[in-house]
Coordinates of C-alpha atoms and ligand atoms in Angstrom, one line a residue:
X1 CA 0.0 0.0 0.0
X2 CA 1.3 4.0 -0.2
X3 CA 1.4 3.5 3.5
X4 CA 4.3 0.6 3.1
X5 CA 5.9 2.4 0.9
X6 CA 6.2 5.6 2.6
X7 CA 6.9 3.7 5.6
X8 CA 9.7 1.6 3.8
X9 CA 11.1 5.3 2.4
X10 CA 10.8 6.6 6.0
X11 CA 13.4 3.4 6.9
X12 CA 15.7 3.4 4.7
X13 CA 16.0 7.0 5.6
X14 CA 16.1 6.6 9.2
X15 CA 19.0 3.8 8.6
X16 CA 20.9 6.8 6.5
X17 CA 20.8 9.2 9.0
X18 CA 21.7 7.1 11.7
X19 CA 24.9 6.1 9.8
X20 CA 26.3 9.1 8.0
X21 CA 27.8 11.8 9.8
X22 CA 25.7 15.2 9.4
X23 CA 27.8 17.2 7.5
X24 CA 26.8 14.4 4.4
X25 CA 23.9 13.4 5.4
X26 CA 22.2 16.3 3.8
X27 CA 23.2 16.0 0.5
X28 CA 22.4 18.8 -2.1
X29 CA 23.0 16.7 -5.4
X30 CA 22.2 12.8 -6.3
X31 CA 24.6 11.6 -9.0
X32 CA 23.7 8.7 -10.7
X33 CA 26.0 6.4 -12.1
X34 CA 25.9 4.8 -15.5
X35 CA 27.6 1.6 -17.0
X36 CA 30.8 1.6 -16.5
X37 CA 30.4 5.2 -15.3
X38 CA 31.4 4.2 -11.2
X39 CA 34.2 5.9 -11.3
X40 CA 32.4 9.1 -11.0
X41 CA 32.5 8.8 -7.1
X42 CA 36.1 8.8 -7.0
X43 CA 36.4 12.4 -7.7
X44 CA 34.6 12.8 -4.0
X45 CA 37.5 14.5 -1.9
X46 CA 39.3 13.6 0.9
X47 CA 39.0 10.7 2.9
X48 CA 35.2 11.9 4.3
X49 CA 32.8 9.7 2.9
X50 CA 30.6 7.0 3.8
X51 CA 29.9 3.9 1.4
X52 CA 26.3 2.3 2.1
X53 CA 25.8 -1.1 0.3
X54 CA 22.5 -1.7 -1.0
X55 CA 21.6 -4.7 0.7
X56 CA 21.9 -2.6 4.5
X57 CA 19.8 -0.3 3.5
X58 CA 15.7 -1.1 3.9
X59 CA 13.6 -1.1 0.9
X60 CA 17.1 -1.3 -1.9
X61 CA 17.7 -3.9 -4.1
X62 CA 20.9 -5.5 -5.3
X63 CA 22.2 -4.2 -8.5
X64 CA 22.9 -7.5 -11.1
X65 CA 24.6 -6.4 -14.0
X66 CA 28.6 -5.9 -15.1
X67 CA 29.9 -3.2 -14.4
X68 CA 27.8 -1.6 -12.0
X69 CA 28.7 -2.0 -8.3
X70 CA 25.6 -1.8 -6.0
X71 CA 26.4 0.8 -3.0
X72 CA 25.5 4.6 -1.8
X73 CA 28.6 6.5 -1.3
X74 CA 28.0 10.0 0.7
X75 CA 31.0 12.9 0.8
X76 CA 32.0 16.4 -0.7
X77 CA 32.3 17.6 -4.4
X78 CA 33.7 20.0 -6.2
X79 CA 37.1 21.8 -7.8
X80 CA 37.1 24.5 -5.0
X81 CA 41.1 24.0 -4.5
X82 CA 40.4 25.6 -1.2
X83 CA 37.9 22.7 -0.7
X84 CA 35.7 25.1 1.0
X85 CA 32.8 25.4 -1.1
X86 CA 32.6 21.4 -1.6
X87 CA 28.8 20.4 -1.7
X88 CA 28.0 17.0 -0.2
X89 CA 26.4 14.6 -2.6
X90 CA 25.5 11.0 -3.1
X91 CA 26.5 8.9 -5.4
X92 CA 24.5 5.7 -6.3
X93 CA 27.0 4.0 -7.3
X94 CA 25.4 0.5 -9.6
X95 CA 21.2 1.4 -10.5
X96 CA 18.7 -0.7 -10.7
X97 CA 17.2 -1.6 -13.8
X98 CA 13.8 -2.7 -14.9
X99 CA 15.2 -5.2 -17.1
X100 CA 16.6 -7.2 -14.4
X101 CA 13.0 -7.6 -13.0
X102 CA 12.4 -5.0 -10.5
X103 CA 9.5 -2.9 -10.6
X104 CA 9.9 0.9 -11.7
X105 CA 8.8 1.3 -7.8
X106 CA 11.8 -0.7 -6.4
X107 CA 13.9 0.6 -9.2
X108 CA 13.2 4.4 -8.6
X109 CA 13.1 4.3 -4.4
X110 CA 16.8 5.5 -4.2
X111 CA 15.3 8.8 -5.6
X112 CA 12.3 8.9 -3.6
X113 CA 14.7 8.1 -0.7
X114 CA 17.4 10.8 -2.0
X115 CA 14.6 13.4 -2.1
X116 CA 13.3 13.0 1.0
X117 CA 17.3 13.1 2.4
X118 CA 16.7 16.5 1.1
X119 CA 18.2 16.6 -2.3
X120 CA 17.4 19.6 -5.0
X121 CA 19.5 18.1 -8.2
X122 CA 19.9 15.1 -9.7
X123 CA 22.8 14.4 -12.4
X124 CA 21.8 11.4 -14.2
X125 CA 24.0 9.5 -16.3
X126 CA 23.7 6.6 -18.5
X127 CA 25.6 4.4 -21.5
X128 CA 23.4 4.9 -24.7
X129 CA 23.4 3.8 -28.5
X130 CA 23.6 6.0 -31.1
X131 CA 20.5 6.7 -33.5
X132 CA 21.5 9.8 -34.7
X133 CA 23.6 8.8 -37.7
X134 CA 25.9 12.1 -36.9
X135 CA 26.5 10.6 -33.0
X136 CA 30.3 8.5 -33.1
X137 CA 30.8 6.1 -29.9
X138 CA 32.6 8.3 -27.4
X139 CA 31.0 11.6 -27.8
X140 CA 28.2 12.8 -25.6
X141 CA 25.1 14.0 -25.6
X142 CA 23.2 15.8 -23.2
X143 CA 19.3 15.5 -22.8
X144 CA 17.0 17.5 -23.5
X145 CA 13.8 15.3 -23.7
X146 CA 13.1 11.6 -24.0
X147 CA 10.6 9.0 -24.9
X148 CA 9.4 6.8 -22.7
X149 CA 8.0 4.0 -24.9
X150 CA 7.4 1.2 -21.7
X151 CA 5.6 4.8 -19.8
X152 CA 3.1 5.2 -22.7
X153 CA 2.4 1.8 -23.1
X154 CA 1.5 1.8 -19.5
X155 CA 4.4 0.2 -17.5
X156 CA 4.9 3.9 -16.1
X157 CA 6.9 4.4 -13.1
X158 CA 3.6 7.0 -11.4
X159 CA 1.3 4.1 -11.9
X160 CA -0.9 3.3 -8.9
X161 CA -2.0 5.7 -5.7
X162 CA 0.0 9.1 -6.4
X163 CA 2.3 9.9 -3.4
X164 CA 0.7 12.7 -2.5
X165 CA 3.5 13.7 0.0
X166 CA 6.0 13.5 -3.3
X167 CA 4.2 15.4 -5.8
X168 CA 1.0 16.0 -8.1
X169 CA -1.0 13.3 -9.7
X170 CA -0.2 14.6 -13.3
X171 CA 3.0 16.0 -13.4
X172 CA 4.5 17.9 -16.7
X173 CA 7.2 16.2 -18.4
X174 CA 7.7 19.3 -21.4
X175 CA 10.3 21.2 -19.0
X176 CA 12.4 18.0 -17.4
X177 CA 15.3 18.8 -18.6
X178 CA 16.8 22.2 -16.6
X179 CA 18.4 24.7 -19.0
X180 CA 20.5 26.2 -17.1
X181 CA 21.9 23.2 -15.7
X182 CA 22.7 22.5 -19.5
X183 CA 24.1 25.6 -20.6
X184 CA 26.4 25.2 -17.1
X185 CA 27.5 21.7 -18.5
X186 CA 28.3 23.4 -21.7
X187 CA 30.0 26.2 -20.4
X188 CA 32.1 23.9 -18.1
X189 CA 33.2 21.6 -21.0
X190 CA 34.5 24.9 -22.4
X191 CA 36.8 25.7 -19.1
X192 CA 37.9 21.8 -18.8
X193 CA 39.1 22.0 -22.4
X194 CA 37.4 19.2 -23.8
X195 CA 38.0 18.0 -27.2
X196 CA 34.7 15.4 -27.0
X197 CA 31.9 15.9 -29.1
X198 CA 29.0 17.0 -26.9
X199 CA 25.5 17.1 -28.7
X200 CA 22.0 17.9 -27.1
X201 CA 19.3 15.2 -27.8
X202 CA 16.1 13.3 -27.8
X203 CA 17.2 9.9 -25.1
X204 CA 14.4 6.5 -25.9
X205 CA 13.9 4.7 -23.1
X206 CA 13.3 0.9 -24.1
X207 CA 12.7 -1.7 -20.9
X208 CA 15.5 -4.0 -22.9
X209 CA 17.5 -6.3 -22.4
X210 CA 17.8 -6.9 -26.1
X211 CA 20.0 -4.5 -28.1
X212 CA 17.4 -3.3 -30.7
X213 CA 17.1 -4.9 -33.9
X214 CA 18.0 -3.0 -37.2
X215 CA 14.8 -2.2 -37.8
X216 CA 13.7 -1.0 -34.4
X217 CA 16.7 1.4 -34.4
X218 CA 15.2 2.7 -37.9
X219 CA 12.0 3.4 -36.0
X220 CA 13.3 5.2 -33.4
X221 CA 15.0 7.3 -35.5
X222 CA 12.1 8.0 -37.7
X223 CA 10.2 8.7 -34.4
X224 CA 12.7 11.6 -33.3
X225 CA 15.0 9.8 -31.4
X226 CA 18.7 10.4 -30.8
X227 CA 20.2 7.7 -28.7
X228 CA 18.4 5.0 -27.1
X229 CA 19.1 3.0 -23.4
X230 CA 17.5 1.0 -21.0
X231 CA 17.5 3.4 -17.9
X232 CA 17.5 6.9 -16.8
X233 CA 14.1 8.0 -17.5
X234 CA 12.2 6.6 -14.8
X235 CA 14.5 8.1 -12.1
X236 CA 13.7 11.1 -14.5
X237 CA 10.0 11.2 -14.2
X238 CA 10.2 10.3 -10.6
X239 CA 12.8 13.0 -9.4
X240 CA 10.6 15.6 -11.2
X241 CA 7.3 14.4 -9.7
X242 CA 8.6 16.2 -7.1
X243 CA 10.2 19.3 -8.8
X244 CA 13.8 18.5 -8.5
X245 CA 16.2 19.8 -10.9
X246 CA 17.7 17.8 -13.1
X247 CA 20.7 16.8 -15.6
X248 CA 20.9 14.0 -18.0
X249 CA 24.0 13.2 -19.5
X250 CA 24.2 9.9 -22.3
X251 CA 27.7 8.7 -23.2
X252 CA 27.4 7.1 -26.4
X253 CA 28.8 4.0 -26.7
X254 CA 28.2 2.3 -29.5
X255 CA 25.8 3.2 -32.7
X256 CA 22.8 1.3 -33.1
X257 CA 22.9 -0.9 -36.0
X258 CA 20.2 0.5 -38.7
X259 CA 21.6 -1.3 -42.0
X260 CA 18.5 -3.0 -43.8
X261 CA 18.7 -6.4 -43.1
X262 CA 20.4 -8.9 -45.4
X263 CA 17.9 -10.7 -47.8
X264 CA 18.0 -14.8 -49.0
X265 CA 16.6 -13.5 -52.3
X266 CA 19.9 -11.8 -52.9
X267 CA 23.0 -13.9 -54.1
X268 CA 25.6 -11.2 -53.3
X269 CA 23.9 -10.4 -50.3
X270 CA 25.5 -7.3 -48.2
X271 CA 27.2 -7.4 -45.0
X272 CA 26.2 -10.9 -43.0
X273 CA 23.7 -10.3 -39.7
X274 CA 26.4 -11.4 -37.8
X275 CA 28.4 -8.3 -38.3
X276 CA 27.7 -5.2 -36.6
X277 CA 26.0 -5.7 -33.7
X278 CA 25.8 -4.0 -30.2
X279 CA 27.3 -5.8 -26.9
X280 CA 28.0 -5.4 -23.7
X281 CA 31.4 -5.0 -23.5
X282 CA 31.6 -2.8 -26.5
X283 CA 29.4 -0.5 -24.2
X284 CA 31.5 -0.8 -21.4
X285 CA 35.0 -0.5 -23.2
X286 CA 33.7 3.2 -24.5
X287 CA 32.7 3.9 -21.2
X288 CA 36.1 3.4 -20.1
X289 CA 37.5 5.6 -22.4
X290 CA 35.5 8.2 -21.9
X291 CA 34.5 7.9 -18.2
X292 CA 37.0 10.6 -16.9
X293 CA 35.9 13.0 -19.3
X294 CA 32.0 12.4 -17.9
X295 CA 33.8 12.3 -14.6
X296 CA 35.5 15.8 -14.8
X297 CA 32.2 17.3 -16.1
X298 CA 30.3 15.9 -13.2
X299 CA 32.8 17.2 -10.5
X300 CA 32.7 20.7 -12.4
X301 CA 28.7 21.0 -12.2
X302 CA 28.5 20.1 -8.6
X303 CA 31.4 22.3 -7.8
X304 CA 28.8 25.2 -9.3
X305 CA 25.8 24.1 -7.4
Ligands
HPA1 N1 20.7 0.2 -27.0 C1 20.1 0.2 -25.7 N2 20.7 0.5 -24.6 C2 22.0 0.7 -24.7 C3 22.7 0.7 -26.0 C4 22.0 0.4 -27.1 O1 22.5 0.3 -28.3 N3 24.0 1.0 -25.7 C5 24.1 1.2 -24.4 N4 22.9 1.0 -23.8

């Protein structure tokens, strides 16, 4: 019932506060952590923080997939070289996917959990194909809207009683992404110096776990879609349920496979199925590669907030 899970929300919170010192335990910023993307919590500074695992903390499942860890890790962000203006954040560290059989409910309670630590932004990262033909694995591309195909086919993560205490019944989604929180990403790739491409774009959410299929990835593209992933939007559409701010940020790892397929009525036929497809570590190798470049921009934008 709402009841459980406000109750549940109320625990988990309870089991934070009673483990983090104060000074993190009112965090300002949740970051969220994409494949391959962990290493994001190593820019927190100094030797403050706090590492929660998942599995001591009521109401959190375990994350399952490669390269994502499953733990909270609280402490202080920023490039104040004075390390006086740090901000304290969390970093979920390993999320929780639908595809690996959770409910959106289960899969989005860190947020409902973060926001009622108190937190006001949430950076939101994620691994993502390409659909834009123009998007090359290893550039970026920050979000400005999405598609949520499971969400308007009714597998929505507001289904149910609304949580009153959280936020309105029928929330907007037109003004999700924050500008300025955009134009400060922008404007701090400028200052780092960084020679990746960084485009502004349309992110599908599909429930997965299949890579999409050539002619999906057509689809999408014909539909307005930029990159497509298996995450993100749901802690999206819950964290502004309740009017927090926030930034999305897609690394793209790989391009989604849109060549028609091959055809047994063709002799020569074109390039075989088999080549060009999308995997996992494909996904996780670019992530790699770019990571400390995501990482550097993350640790900028908190520093401003
Ligand atoms: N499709 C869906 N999700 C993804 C992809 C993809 O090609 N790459 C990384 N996450």
């Amino acid at each position: 019932s709402t009841q459980d899970y406000y109750d549940l929300i109320a625990d988990a919170t309870a089991s934070i506060r009673d483990r983090v010192p104060a000074h993190l335990a009112s965090p300002k910023v949740l970051i969220i952590c994409g494949s391959g993307l962990g290493g994001i919590a190593s820019r927190i500074k100094g030797d403050a923080e706090v590492i929660l695992h998942y599995e001591t903390i009521p109401g959190f499942q375990k994350s399952t997939v490669a390269g994502h860890a499953g733990h909270l890790q609280f402490g202080l962000m920023g490039i104040d070289p004075n390390q006086d203006n740090l901000v304290p954040v969390i970093c979920m560290v390993g999320r929780l996917h639908f595809y690996e059989g959770y409910s959106f409910q289960a899969a989005t309670f860190p947020v409902r959990v973060a926001t009622e630590l108190g937190v006001e932004t949430v950076i939101i990262t994620n691994a993502a194909g390409g659909v834009n033909p123009r998007y090359v694995p290893g550039d970026l591309m920050i979000m400005n809207d999405h598609i949520n195909f499971p969400g308007l086919s009714g597998q929505h993560p507001l289904k149910g009683p609304n949580l009153e205490k959280f936020g309105p019944r029928f929330p907007a989604t037109s003004d999700a992404y924050d500008l300025e929180l955009r134009k400060a990403l922008i404007h701090q790739a400028e200052a780092a110096n960084l020679s990746r491409t960084i485009h502004e774009g349309v992110y599908a959410f599909v429930s997965g776990p299949t890579f999409e299929s050539r002619a999906e990835v057509r689809m999408l593209r014909l539909m307005g879609a930029d990159a497509v992933g298996m995450s993100s939007v749901p802690e999206v559409v819950v964290a502004r349920h309740s009017g927090l701010k926030v930034l999305g940020l897609s690394l793209i790892t790989n391009s989604g496979v849109s060549d028609p397929p091959t055809s047994a009525f063709i002799d020569d036929s074109q390039t075989p199925d088999s080549k060009g497809h999308a995997s996992h570590e494909e996904v996780l190798l670019h992530a790699q590669e770019a990571a400390q470049d995501v990482e550097t921009l993350v640790e900028r934008l908190v520093g401003l907030l």
